[in-house]
XYZ file of C-alpha atoms in Angstrom:
731
model
C -73.909 16.013 -25.299
C -71.428 16.412 -28.049
C -70.943 20.060 -27.321
C -69.883 19.355 -23.770
C -67.015 16.847 -23.734
C -66.663 14.627 -20.723
C -63.264 14.310 -19.042
C -61.514 10.999 -19.097
C -64.085 9.343 -21.274
C -66.516 9.708 -18.411
C -68.267 6.431 -19.088
C -69.394 3.791 -16.696
C -66.810 1.583 -18.219
C -63.995 3.942 -17.298
C -61.058 2.329 -15.535
C -61.951 1.051 -12.081
C -59.234 -1.533 -11.617
C -56.514 0.993 -10.916
C -56.311 1.742 -7.230
C -53.356 4.074 -7.162
C -55.473 6.767 -5.627
C -55.774 4.876 -2.363
C -59.567 4.524 -2.573
C -60.737 0.975 -1.929
C -64.349 1.671 -2.894
C -65.156 0.581 -6.461
C -67.704 3.063 -7.799
C -68.780 0.362 -10.270
C -70.626 -1.210 -7.325
C -73.287 1.460 -7.670
C -73.766 0.603 -11.327
C -74.051 -3.125 -10.580
C -76.498 -2.378 -7.764
C -78.746 -0.435 -10.087
C -78.443 -3.155 -12.734
C -79.692 -5.770 -10.263
C -82.396 -3.354 -9.105
C -83.690 -3.053 -12.670
C -83.977 -6.848 -12.837
C -85.462 -7.220 -9.366
C -88.196 -4.588 -9.287
C -90.020 -5.788 -12.434
C -90.109 -9.302 -10.957
C -91.641 -8.013 -7.740
C -94.207 -6.198 -9.859
C -94.991 -9.442 -11.682
C -95.467 -11.450 -8.492
C -97.855 -8.733 -7.294
C -99.807 -9.102 -10.525
C -100.068 -12.834 -10.005
C -101.392 -12.677 -6.472
C -103.854 -9.895 -7.303
C -105.214 -11.626 -10.408
C -109.010 -11.871 -10.280
C -109.206 -15.556 -10.969
C -110.013 -18.652 -8.951
C -107.206 -20.286 -7.026
C -107.051 -23.269 -9.391
C -104.205 -22.855 -11.816
C -103.211 -24.712 -14.961
C -99.791 -26.352 -15.235
C -98.610 -23.499 -17.443
C -99.650 -20.885 -14.873
C -98.047 -22.894 -12.061
C -94.745 -23.005 -13.915
C -94.921 -19.246 -14.485
C -95.617 -18.624 -10.782
C -92.733 -20.803 -9.640
C -90.450 -19.267 -12.248
C -91.201 -15.754 -11.013
C -90.546 -16.748 -7.404
C -87.201 -18.335 -8.271
C -86.190 -15.398 -10.464
C -86.950 -12.964 -7.629
C -84.881 -15.009 -5.173
C -81.910 -15.245 -7.570
C -82.014 -11.502 -8.269
C -82.153 -10.821 -4.529
C -79.093 -13.015 -4.051
C -77.097 -10.982 -6.578
C -78.329 -7.769 -5.030
C -77.324 -8.856 -1.514
C -73.795 -9.750 -2.659
C -73.334 -6.254 -4.050
C -74.779 -4.712 -0.873
C -72.454 -6.739 1.348
C -69.451 -5.697 -0.751
C -70.401 -2.047 -0.253
C -70.877 -2.630 3.495
C -67.421 -4.203 3.867
C -65.797 -1.117 2.337
C -67.741 1.397 4.435
C -67.637 0.619 8.130
C -69.714 3.616 9.187
C -72.689 2.255 7.216
C -71.912 -1.452 7.474
C -74.483 -2.290 10.137
C -77.339 -0.474 8.376
C -76.544 -2.016 4.993
C -76.158 -5.539 6.418
C -79.525 -5.320 8.211
C -81.215 -4.235 4.983
C -79.463 -7.050 3.071
C -80.649 -9.639 5.610
C -84.226 -8.375 5.261
C -83.986 -8.547 1.471
C -82.595 -12.073 1.602
C -85.365 -13.228 3.938
C -88.015 -11.654 1.693
C -86.583 -13.340 -1.408
C -86.511 -16.742 0.275
C -90.089 -16.261 1.517
C -91.345 -15.441 -1.975
C -89.513 -18.454 -3.438
C -90.995 -20.716 -0.760
C -94.562 -19.417 -1.140
C -94.437 -19.879 -4.923
C -92.784 -23.317 -4.843
C -95.205 -25.765 -6.470
C -93.610 -28.803 -4.866
C -94.035 -27.427 -1.335
C -97.262 -25.450 -1.497
C -99.489 -27.431 -3.876
C -101.954 -30.290 -3.564
C -104.182 -31.976 -6.127
C -107.881 -31.254 -6.233
C -110.512 -33.776 -7.307
C -110.422 -32.467 -10.895
C -106.645 -32.909 -11.113
C -105.837 -29.175 -10.917
C -103.490 -27.614 -8.378
C -104.174 -24.956 -5.769
C -101.342 -22.540 -5.004
C -100.779 -19.094 -3.508
C -103.491 -19.443 -0.909
C -101.319 -17.315 1.400
C -101.474 -14.150 -0.668
C -100.995 -11.976 2.419
C -97.608 -13.571 3.068
C -96.430 -12.903 -0.468
C -97.634 -9.304 -0.351
C -95.819 -8.716 2.946
C -92.653 -10.334 1.585
C -92.799 -8.206 -1.576
C -93.228 -5.041 0.480
C -90.336 -5.988 2.757
C -88.219 -6.680 -0.306
C -88.952 -3.301 -1.868
C -88.312 -1.550 1.446
C -84.969 -3.259 2.027
C -83.821 -2.738 -1.572
C -84.642 0.955 -1.274
C -82.652 1.172 1.983
C -79.583 -0.414 0.374
C -79.789 1.865 -2.667
C -80.119 4.981 -0.521
C -77.181 3.944 1.629
C -75.105 3.126 -1.447
C -75.979 6.558 -2.794
C -74.690 8.132 0.418
C -71.441 6.226 -0.042
C -70.969 7.558 -3.575
C -71.748 11.133 -2.528
C -69.317 10.847 0.372
C -66.574 9.582 -1.950
C -67.092 12.461 -4.401
C -67.162 15.127 -1.678
C -64.070 13.649 -0.007
C -62.249 13.548 -3.338
C -63.267 17.169 -4.005
C -61.893 18.247 -0.614
C -58.568 16.545 -1.299
C -58.282 18.357 -4.638
C -59.058 21.733 -3.053
C -56.391 21.163 -0.389
C -53.819 20.211 -3.035
C -54.739 23.232 -5.158
C -54.123 25.485 -2.169
C -50.632 24.004 -1.836
C -50.021 24.454 -5.571
C -50.883 28.152 -5.367
C -48.279 28.734 -2.651
C -45.442 26.638 -4.131
C -42.164 28.470 -4.772
C -39.851 25.923 -6.428
C -40.111 23.737 -9.542
C -39.133 20.581 -7.654
C -41.856 21.073 -5.065
C -44.365 21.960 -7.798
C -43.643 18.752 -9.744
C -44.198 16.613 -6.643
C -47.469 18.295 -5.675
C -48.786 18.422 -9.238
C -48.167 14.681 -9.612
C -50.395 14.117 -6.574
C -52.930 16.585 -7.989
C -53.032 14.663 -11.280
C -53.786 11.380 -9.504
C -56.546 13.041 -7.496
C -58.111 14.512 -10.650
C -58.126 11.098 -12.354
C -59.837 9.580 -9.326
C -62.367 12.443 -9.287
C -63.045 12.012 -13.025
C -63.840 8.311 -12.507
C -66.170 8.945 -9.580
C -68.028 11.816 -11.250
C -68.161 9.978 -14.590
C -70.022 7.082 -12.995
C -72.291 9.503 -11.191
C -73.043 11.390 -14.397
C -74.104 8.171 -16.141
C -76.442 7.300 -13.260
C -78.190 10.678 -13.198
C -81.766 10.474 -14.498
C -82.277 14.250 -14.752
C -80.921 15.361 -18.153
C -80.444 18.896 -16.853
C -78.227 17.710 -13.981
C -76.376 15.411 -16.358
C -75.625 18.369 -18.648
C -74.458 20.515 -15.737
C -72.189 17.706 -14.567
C -70.761 17.295 -18.080
C -69.821 20.961 -18.453
C -68.306 21.118 -14.943
C -66.181 18.065 -15.689
C -65.155 19.560 -19.051
C -63.901 22.684 -17.252
C -61.875 20.542 -14.846
C -60.380 18.427 -17.622
C -59.200 21.392 -19.705
C -58.327 23.382 -16.598
C -55.824 20.752 -15.453
C -53.559 21.345 -18.447
C -54.030 25.120 -18.221
C -53.135 25.019 -14.531
C -49.915 23.153 -15.318
C -48.571 25.623 -17.896
C -49.906 28.718 -16.126
C -48.247 27.682 -12.835
C -44.933 26.849 -14.553
C -44.979 30.234 -16.314
C -45.612 31.969 -13.004
C -42.706 30.101 -11.367
C -40.411 30.952 -14.275
C -41.416 34.649 -14.220
C -42.444 35.348 -10.598
C -42.420 39.142 -10.969
C -44.675 39.152 -14.069
C -48.130 40.473 -13.140
C -49.856 39.107 -16.269
C -48.547 35.599 -15.484
C -50.087 35.760 -11.992
C -53.389 37.038 -13.451
C -53.387 34.170 -15.925
C -52.800 31.562 -13.209
C -55.399 32.997 -10.816
C -58.052 32.831 -13.540
C -57.491 29.078 -13.940
C -57.630 28.393 -10.203
C -60.815 30.433 -9.795
C -62.673 28.652 -12.586
C -61.630 25.204 -11.404
C -62.850 25.966 -7.870
C -66.222 27.056 -9.243
C -66.455 23.838 -11.283
C -65.653 21.714 -8.208
C -68.394 23.480 -6.244
C -70.876 22.875 -9.058
C -70.148 19.150 -9.008
C -70.711 19.073 -5.245
C -73.946 20.987 -5.668
C -75.199 18.471 -8.258
C -74.378 15.320 -6.297
C -75.724 16.702 -3.007
C -78.773 18.188 -4.752
C -78.464 21.715 -3.391
C -78.201 25.016 -5.266
C -75.478 27.561 -4.659
C -76.744 30.815 -3.197
C -77.637 33.409 -5.782
C -77.636 30.994 -8.729
C -80.606 31.339 -11.050
C -82.327 28.717 -13.122
C -81.312 29.109 -16.757
C -84.750 28.029 -17.992
C -86.294 31.169 -16.448
C -84.514 33.384 -19.013
C -85.262 31.258 -22.085
C -87.590 32.699 -24.737
C -88.316 29.183 -25.964
C -89.546 28.148 -22.519
C -91.616 31.323 -22.155
C -93.347 30.819 -25.526
C -93.949 27.146 -24.792
C -95.600 27.862 -21.431
C -97.642 30.745 -22.871
C -98.990 28.530 -25.665
C -100.036 25.861 -23.168
C -101.959 28.461 -21.163
C -103.599 29.877 -24.277
C -104.665 26.440 -25.520
C -106.203 25.732 -22.111
C -108.644 28.574 -22.774
C -110.088 26.565 -25.648
C -110.884 23.656 -23.356
C -112.191 25.915 -20.581
C -109.788 24.068 -18.296
C -108.740 27.197 -16.497
C -108.665 30.929 -17.008
C -105.747 33.151 -16.309
C -106.585 36.775 -15.675
C -106.068 39.246 -18.498
C -103.222 40.811 -16.538
C -101.438 37.493 -16.010
C -101.574 36.502 -19.678
C -100.413 39.931 -20.770
C -97.595 39.818 -18.216
C -96.495 36.402 -19.514
C -96.321 37.712 -23.070
C -94.491 40.874 -21.974
C -91.925 38.727 -20.113
C -91.225 36.885 -23.358
C -91.031 40.097 -25.383
C -88.704 41.649 -22.816
C -86.189 38.889 -23.551
C -86.801 39.377 -27.266
C -85.173 42.777 -26.771
C -81.869 40.904 -26.436
C -82.205 40.310 -30.186
C -83.546 43.720 -31.217
C -81.011 45.620 -29.062
C -78.053 43.596 -30.300
C -75.659 45.461 -32.551
C -75.054 42.228 -34.450
C -78.697 41.674 -35.498
C -79.281 42.640 -39.129
C -81.771 45.399 -39.969
C -84.092 42.967 -41.795
C -84.234 40.524 -38.870
C -84.773 43.357 -36.377
C -87.711 44.786 -38.351
C -89.338 41.364 -38.711
C -88.931 40.571 -34.977
C -90.502 43.905 -33.981
C -93.378 43.321 -36.408
C -94.103 39.851 -35.006
C -93.876 41.133 -31.418
C -96.508 43.820 -32.127
C -98.690 41.265 -33.887
C -98.527 38.908 -30.873
C -99.650 41.708 -28.512
C -102.593 42.605 -30.766
C -103.739 39.011 -31.198
C -103.529 38.289 -27.476
C -105.863 41.188 -26.742
C -108.237 39.947 -29.437
C -108.134 36.432 -27.967
C -109.039 37.662 -24.494
C -111.925 39.674 -25.881
C -113.288 36.705 -27.870
C -112.924 34.356 -24.901
C -115.004 36.657 -22.693
C -117.720 36.787 -25.378
C -117.663 32.996 -25.669
C -118.366 32.642 -21.960
C -121.538 34.694 -22.291
C -122.852 33.430 -25.669
C -122.004 29.669 -25.546
C -122.824 29.234 -29.244
C -121.174 27.181 -31.955
C -120.145 30.293 -33.894
C -118.540 31.784 -30.765
C -116.585 28.556 -30.176
C -115.380 28.580 -33.784
C -114.282 32.207 -33.465
C -112.347 31.347 -30.281
C -110.735 28.419 -32.083
C -109.640 30.720 -34.888
C -108.106 33.332 -32.563
C -106.215 30.639 -30.632
C -104.793 29.267 -33.868
C -103.814 32.768 -35.021
C -101.850 33.710 -31.892
C -100.241 30.266 -31.718
C -99.127 30.721 -35.322
C -97.753 34.197 -34.554
C -95.765 32.903 -31.566
C -94.378 30.074 -33.707
C -93.381 32.590 -36.385
C -91.680 34.758 -33.759
C -89.734 31.796 -32.459
C -88.760 30.813 -36.023
C -87.508 34.341 -36.758
C -85.467 34.412 -33.528
C -84.051 30.981 -34.375
C -83.007 32.116 -37.865
C -81.448 35.306 -36.476
C -79.308 33.555 -33.849
C -78.306 30.643 -36.093
C -77.295 32.889 -38.993
C -75.255 35.117 -36.693
C -73.495 32.126 -35.118
C -72.803 30.436 -38.463
C -71.374 33.670 -39.939
C -69.117 34.135 -36.910
C -67.767 30.591 -37.056
C -67.098 30.928 -40.768
C -65.415 34.329 -40.428
C -63.104 33.179 -37.611
C -62.455 29.651 -38.921
C -58.801 30.446 -39.711
C -58.111 31.869 -36.215
C -56.157 34.771 -37.721
C -56.132 36.796 -34.477
C -54.773 33.894 -32.402
C -51.972 33.288 -34.899
C -51.128 37.004 -34.912
C -50.965 37.076 -31.099
C -48.476 34.172 -31.119
C -46.262 35.907 -33.657
C -46.531 39.205 -31.772
C -45.510 37.513 -28.525
C -42.420 35.872 -30.015
C -41.418 39.202 -31.585
C -41.983 41.075 -28.301
C -44.041 43.725 -30.111
C -46.127 45.469 -27.429
C -47.861 47.841 -29.871
C -49.067 44.980 -32.059
C -50.117 43.120 -28.900
C -52.488 45.953 -27.949
C -53.995 45.965 -31.465
C -54.650 42.215 -31.648
C -55.776 42.014 -28.011
C -58.432 44.590 -28.900
C -59.517 42.498 -31.915
C -59.753 39.339 -29.793
C -61.848 41.230 -27.227
C -64.247 42.278 -29.981
C -64.439 38.695 -31.237
C -65.038 37.505 -27.674
C -67.912 39.944 -27.149
C -69.529 38.809 -30.395
C -69.282 35.143 -29.405
C -70.540 35.770 -25.871
C -73.591 37.671 -27.118
C -74.248 35.020 -29.777
C -74.193 32.273 -27.148
C -76.649 34.331 -25.089
C -79.018 34.523 -28.075
C -78.581 30.811 -28.839
C -79.548 29.981 -25.269
C -82.928 31.636 -25.846
C -83.763 29.432 -28.838
C -81.881 26.204 -27.972
C -85.098 24.274 -27.309
C -84.000 21.983 -24.453
C -82.615 22.574 -20.973
C -79.405 20.550 -21.586
C -78.665 22.657 -24.667
C -79.399 25.846 -22.721
C -76.784 24.741 -20.177
C -74.317 24.036 -22.977
C -74.893 27.539 -24.369
C -74.218 29.054 -20.937
C -71.031 26.979 -20.677
C -69.875 28.209 -24.111
C -70.632 31.806 -23.129
C -68.608 31.516 -19.907
C -65.742 29.731 -21.668
C -65.335 32.424 -24.340
C -65.586 35.152 -21.682
C -62.918 33.653 -19.410
C -60.601 32.135 -22.024
C -60.521 35.361 -24.040
C -59.102 37.280 -21.082
C -56.661 34.463 -20.283
C -55.323 34.399 -23.843
C -54.627 38.137 -23.651
C -52.789 37.809 -20.307
C -50.808 34.806 -21.625
C -49.904 36.753 -24.786
C -48.792 39.715 -22.681
C -46.511 37.452 -20.644
C -44.933 36.042 -23.808
C -44.500 39.528 -25.304
C -42.665 40.658 -22.153
C -40.528 37.474 -22.217
C -40.339 36.567 -25.943
C -37.603 33.954 -25.496
C -39.499 32.027 -22.799
C -40.443 28.547 -24.019
C -42.858 27.934 -21.148
C -44.642 31.247 -21.813
C -45.052 30.224 -25.478
C -46.329 26.789 -24.459
C -48.789 28.431 -22.060
C -50.213 30.680 -24.795
C -50.544 27.652 -27.104
C -52.593 25.798 -24.461
C -55.073 28.649 -24.046
C -55.369 29.158 -27.805
C -56.108 25.435 -28.214
C -58.857 25.727 -25.598
C -60.391 28.600 -27.585
C -60.252 26.634 -30.848
C -61.750 23.590 -29.114
C -64.676 25.673 -27.861
C -65.242 27.011 -31.386
C -65.483 23.413 -32.626
C -67.892 22.576 -29.801
C -69.997 25.559 -30.821
C -70.316 24.202 -34.354
C -71.592 20.926 -32.893
C -73.962 22.872 -30.661
C -75.463 24.619 -33.704
C -76.186 21.270 -35.349
C -77.898 20.012 -32.195
C -80.046 23.150 -31.876
C -80.999 22.851 -35.541
C -81.950 19.193 -35.051
C -84.244 20.114 -32.156
C -85.883 22.928 -34.096
C -86.478 20.748 -37.154
C -87.847 17.930 -35.011
C -85.030 15.489 -35.751
C -84.382 15.042 -32.045
C -85.915 16.238 -28.807
C -84.738 16.363 -25.239
C -82.595 13.339 -24.594
C -85.031 10.862 -23.109
C -85.771 7.216 -22.794
C -87.517 5.568 -25.750
C -90.509 4.972 -23.491
C -91.263 8.699 -23.377
C -93.422 8.774 -26.464
C -94.510 12.022 -28.162
C -97.954 13.417 -27.524
C -100.604 12.850 -30.223
C -100.522 15.593 -32.844
C -103.377 18.038 -33.023
C -105.177 19.209 -36.146
C -107.666 21.929 -36.915
C -110.553 19.466 -37.170
C -110.132 17.981 -33.737
C -108.001 19.942 -31.282
C -109.215 18.225 -28.142
C -106.868 15.891 -26.300
C -107.345 12.260 -27.141
C -108.808 10.373 -24.216
C -107.262 7.084 -23.067
C -109.071 4.087 -24.511
C -111.189 2.312 -21.890
C -111.488 -1.498 -22.205
C -114.153 -3.418 -20.364
C -113.136 -5.633 -17.436
C -113.113 -8.841 -19.482
C -110.838 -7.372 -22.153
C -108.538 -5.894 -19.510
C -108.233 -9.248 -17.726
C -107.364 -10.999 -20.999
C -104.731 -8.431 -21.910
C -103.226 -8.526 -18.402
C -102.775 -12.284 -18.755
C -101.028 -11.842 -22.099
C -98.806 -9.147 -20.667
C -97.501 -11.276 -17.799
C -95.607 -13.566 -20.171
C -94.216 -10.484 -21.885
C -92.816 -9.238 -18.573
C -91.088 -12.581 -17.989
C -89.597 -12.554 -21.484
C -88.249 -9.070 -20.828
C -86.511 -10.396 -17.694
C -85.128 -13.361 -19.672
C -83.683 -10.970 -22.259
C -82.061 -8.883 -19.499
C -80.455 -12.013 -18.057
C -78.983 -12.863 -21.473
C -77.728 -9.294 -21.927
C -75.950 -9.414 -18.532
C -73.660 -12.151 -19.901
C -72.145 -9.836 -22.503
C -68.988 -7.988 -21.499
C -69.244 -5.387 -24.274
C -72.285 -3.280 -23.341
C -71.866 -1.117 -26.475
C -72.131 -4.086 -28.827
C -74.806 -3.367 -31.478
C -76.604 -6.663 -30.797
C -76.685 -5.939 -27.074
C -77.860 -2.365 -27.599
C -80.799 -3.273 -29.827
C -81.671 -6.266 -27.658
C -81.702 -4.061 -24.553
C -83.936 -1.514 -26.289
C -86.432 -4.221 -27.289
C -86.408 -5.644 -23.767
C -87.182 -2.255 -22.216
C -89.930 -1.597 -24.732
C -91.447 -5.022 -24.073
C -91.543 -4.148 -20.387
C -93.231 -0.853 -21.280
C -95.947 -2.816 -23.096
C -96.251 -5.116 -20.078
C -96.916 -2.030 -17.935
C -99.547 -0.957 -20.474
C -101.399 -4.252 -19.926
C -101.592 -3.310 -16.243
C -102.912 0.157 -17.027
C -99.555 1.752 -16.086
C -96.532 3.250 -17.785
C -96.150 5.855 -20.569
C -98.469 4.211 -23.129
C -101.909 5.788 -22.745
C -103.727 6.131 -26.052
C -104.091 4.218 -29.311
C -101.796 6.786 -30.971
C -99.135 6.035 -28.352
C -99.497 2.358 -29.160
C -99.166 2.893 -32.929
C -95.944 4.857 -32.442
C -94.663 2.228 -30.014
C -95.291 -0.608 -32.491
C -93.511 1.283 -35.273
C -90.434 1.859 -33.105
C -90.450 -1.732 -31.800
C -90.644 -3.208 -35.313
C -87.855 -0.885 -36.498
C -85.688 -1.895 -33.525
C -86.292 -5.556 -34.362
C -85.083 -5.011 -37.931
C -82.006 -3.176 -36.631
C -81.261 -6.176 -34.398
C -81.530 -8.584 -37.335
C -79.218 -6.343 -39.371
C -76.617 -6.354 -36.570
C -76.859 -10.134 -36.218
C -76.447 -10.555 -39.990
C -73.266 -8.455 -39.842
C -71.998 -10.633 -36.993
C -72.820 -13.824 -38.937
C -70.326 -12.845 -41.655
C -67.523 -13.549 -39.183
C -68.693 -17.129 -38.541
C -68.008 -20.443 -40.218
C -70.595 -21.859 -42.608
C -72.398 -24.176 -40.154
C -72.657 -21.566 -37.398
C -73.612 -18.893 -39.909
C -76.439 -21.019 -41.308
C -77.781 -21.768 -37.826
C -77.850 -18.052 -36.975
C -79.448 -17.009 -40.274
C -82.254 -19.520 -39.753
C -83.129 -17.777 -36.474
C -82.945 -14.348 -38.112
C -85.306 -15.438 -40.864
C -87.926 -16.225 -38.218
C -87.759 -12.702 -36.726
C -87.771 -10.593 -39.921
C -91.293 -11.628 -41.088
C -92.696 -10.857 -37.614
C -91.214 -7.339 -37.775
C -92.818 -6.748 -41.170
C -96.160 -8.122 -39.950
C -96.045 -5.730 -36.993
C -95.350 -2.824 -39.343
C -98.381 -3.857 -41.392
C -100.591 -3.787 -38.292
C -99.501 -0.206 -37.532
C -100.697 0.927 -40.971
C -104.273 -0.195 -40.279
C -106.645 2.007 -38.287
C -106.942 1.327 -34.571
C -110.074 3.391 -34.171
C -112.402 0.368 -34.191
C -111.960 -2.799 -32.140
C -108.869 -1.299 -30.523
C -108.312 -3.984 -27.946
C -108.838 -6.802 -30.419
C -105.814 -5.423 -32.281
C -103.918 -4.829 -29.031
C -104.448 -8.515 -28.290
C -102.960 -9.399 -31.681
C -100.014 -6.983 -31.205
C -99.093 -8.353 -27.773
C -99.189 -11.916 -29.103
C -96.945 -10.885 -32.005
C -94.472 -9.093 -29.721
C -94.366 -12.088 -27.368
C -93.311 -14.264 -30.321
C -90.690 -11.677 -31.298
C -89.284 -11.450 -27.760
C -89.040 -15.247 -27.558
C -86.881 -15.151 -30.691
C -84.866 -12.198 -29.337
C -83.992 -14.160 -26.178
C -82.922 -17.118 -28.319
C -80.869 -14.876 -30.630
C -79.082 -13.177 -27.741
C -78.189 -16.542 -26.223
C -77.048 -18.025 -29.536
C -74.989 -14.967 -30.543
C -73.240 -14.957 -27.159
C -72.334 -18.667 -27.467
C -71.069 -18.225 -31.030
C -69.062 -15.144 -30.031
C -67.356 -17.059 -27.216
C -66.730 -20.000 -29.541
C -65.152 -17.671 -32.117
C -62.970 -16.001 -29.468
C -61.812 -19.400 -28.126
C -60.931 -20.554 -31.649
C -58.891 -17.417 -32.241
C -57.108 -17.857 -28.921
C -56.369 -21.497 -29.732
C -55.045 -20.602 -33.173
C -52.840 -17.870 -31.740
C -51.495 -20.248 -29.052
C -50.685 -22.940 -31.632
C -48.953 -20.405 -33.855
C -46.833 -19.150 -30.945
C -45.946 -22.724 -30.074
C -44.857 -23.489 -33.631
C -42.873 -20.262 -33.831
C -41.101 -21.228 -30.619
C -40.172 -24.629 -32.017
C -38.871 -23.099 -35.242
C-alpha cells in the first residue's frame, strides 16, 4: 500500500545477514519453508491424481516416465523441506524434538513415494509389452497423507517460532522504552537509545518478513500502518527525548515526549495482536462503519430476492438501509460538505427509502401471483433501487474526494507550519496562539475528511489506511503545537527547533501519503484496481438486464472430464518445472522472473480446473483467464527482448529464436478468447490446454536459457574487470 509506508524497506529481502541484535534465528527460514511448501504440495496433489485415475493399471512409456518423475520430484522437494526444518530445530531447542520427529516422518513419506513410483523397482512386463505400476495405491495414499501431515506440523511449529521471536523482540523494546522514559542524563540516554535503535531494526526485519507472509490483506494493511508508526516514531522519540532532557522543567516538552511514547506502545501492541491473531479489548472492526460495505451487502440481499434464494423480513431490510443512511449523516452533518452535495445526498437517501418500500410490496405480490408480468415488475424494481444505491455511493464518493482534493491543494504550501517555525524562533507567544488555532482547524478538517474517505474507500486495506491517516493527523497536530510551544519558550534552543522540524516533516509526509491514498481510492471506484488479490481470484461474470441469473458452472460428461484431466497433469508438471527454474534466480524482482512466476501460477490454476477445483468455474472465468495468460506471455517476451539487447550477437540470436516461438502462441490464444465459448465448450478447453502446455514448455526453456546467459554475462564482466585491474597493477 503506497499510502502506508513500510519501515526499513519491509521486504522479504531485507537484511538478514547482520546478527548484531544477538538473535541467531534467521527469519528468512520461514520464507524458504513456504517456498518449498509451494513446490511440494502441488506435487503431492499430482501423485494423488495419478493413483486415483480411472484407467487400467497398464501404462504407456510416457505415462510411466511421468509417474516416476512425479515421485522423484516429491522426494527432492521433501529433502529441501527437511533441511529447512532441521535448521529451524537446531536454533530452537524447546521445539527441536517435535520438529525433528515431523521431519523424519516427512523424509520417510518422500522416500516411500519415490520407491512406489520407481519404474525400475516396481514394474514388470506384461505379455503385450506394456508395464504395470502403482498396484499398491493404498501405500502411496498413506505416504501422501503422512507427508501432508508432517509438512503441516513443521509449518505450524515454524510459525510458533516466528511469533515467539516477534513477541520477544517486542518485549525487549518495551523494556528499553521504559528505561528511556526515566533517563536523566545525555550520556545515559545515548547508550540506551543506541540499544533501542538496534532492537527496532531487528523488530523491523522480523515484522517485515511476517507482513510479506500474511495472506489476509486486511492484516497486512494493519501491520503496514503499525510499522509505519514505529518507523517515524523512532526519530520523533529521539528529538522529543533530547528536548525534554535539555529543558526538564518545560511542561510542553514532556507532553510532546509522552505523546510519542504512547503512540509507539499502541503500535507495538497492534503488531502483537496481528501476529498472535487476537483482538484488543474494545477494538471495533472498521468495516462495520463503512457505507461502501453497507451498500454492498444490502445490494446482495436485494438481488437475492430476485432469485427467491432467501427472504429477509421487511424490518430487517429496512433496518439495513437505515444503518447505511445513518452513516450517510456523517456527510450531511459535516460543516465542510457543500450545499449542492448535501441536497443531492438527502434527495438520493429519500429516494432509496421509497424504492425499498416499493420493492418489498412488489416482491410480496410476486409470491402470490407467480406470473411473467409480476416477475418483470420485480426485476424492474430491483434494478431501480440498485441504481439509486449506486448513485448515492457515487455522490458520496464525489463529495469526499472533492473535499480532500481541495484541502490538499489549499494546504500544499504548508503556510501554517512555516509560520509556527518562524514564531518559535522569534519567541512570539501571541502569534503562537494564533497559528496553533489555525493548525487545529486544519487538523479537524483533515480528520473529518479522512473519516468520510473511509466510508467510500472501497476496500478494507484502504479503510485501514484512512483510519491511520485520521489518527496521524489527530496526534501529530497536537504534537506540533506542543513542540512549537517549547521552541517559543526557548527560542535559542537548537534541539527544540530540530524537534519541531521532525514533527512538521511527519505532517508533510502524511499529506503526501493522503494524495496517494486519493489516487488509490479513485482507481478502485473507477474499476482500475480492486482489493489486492492473487491473479487467480478472477472477477465474477457481469450481469445484464437480459439475463440477470448467475451463470452455472459448465458440466462436462465423464469422458470429456477424463480427457481434460489427463491433459492437465502435464500442465501441473510444467508448472513445477518453471518453479524450479525460478528458484535459481537470485533477483526475485527481475521482470523475467516475475512474469514467469505469474505464468507458472496461472498454469497451476488451470491444472486445478482440469480436476474440477480452484477458482476457475465458468466459461466466462476461462475466457478472462486466457486473456490474462496471453497478455502475461507477451509481457514475458518483451522483458526477454529487453534482456537480449545486453547480449552478444550469437547469444542474442539464440534467445530471439526462442522468443519467436512463444509470441505466435500468445496471439493464437488471444484469437481463441475472441470466439464464443457457448457451444462445444470443452472442445475449446481441450484446445486451450494444449496451447498453454506448449507455451509453458517454451517458458521453462526461456527461463533456463535466460538464467544461463545472465550468469555467462556476469562472469564475462567479472573476468574483464579482473583483467583490467591486473593490467592497471602492472602499469
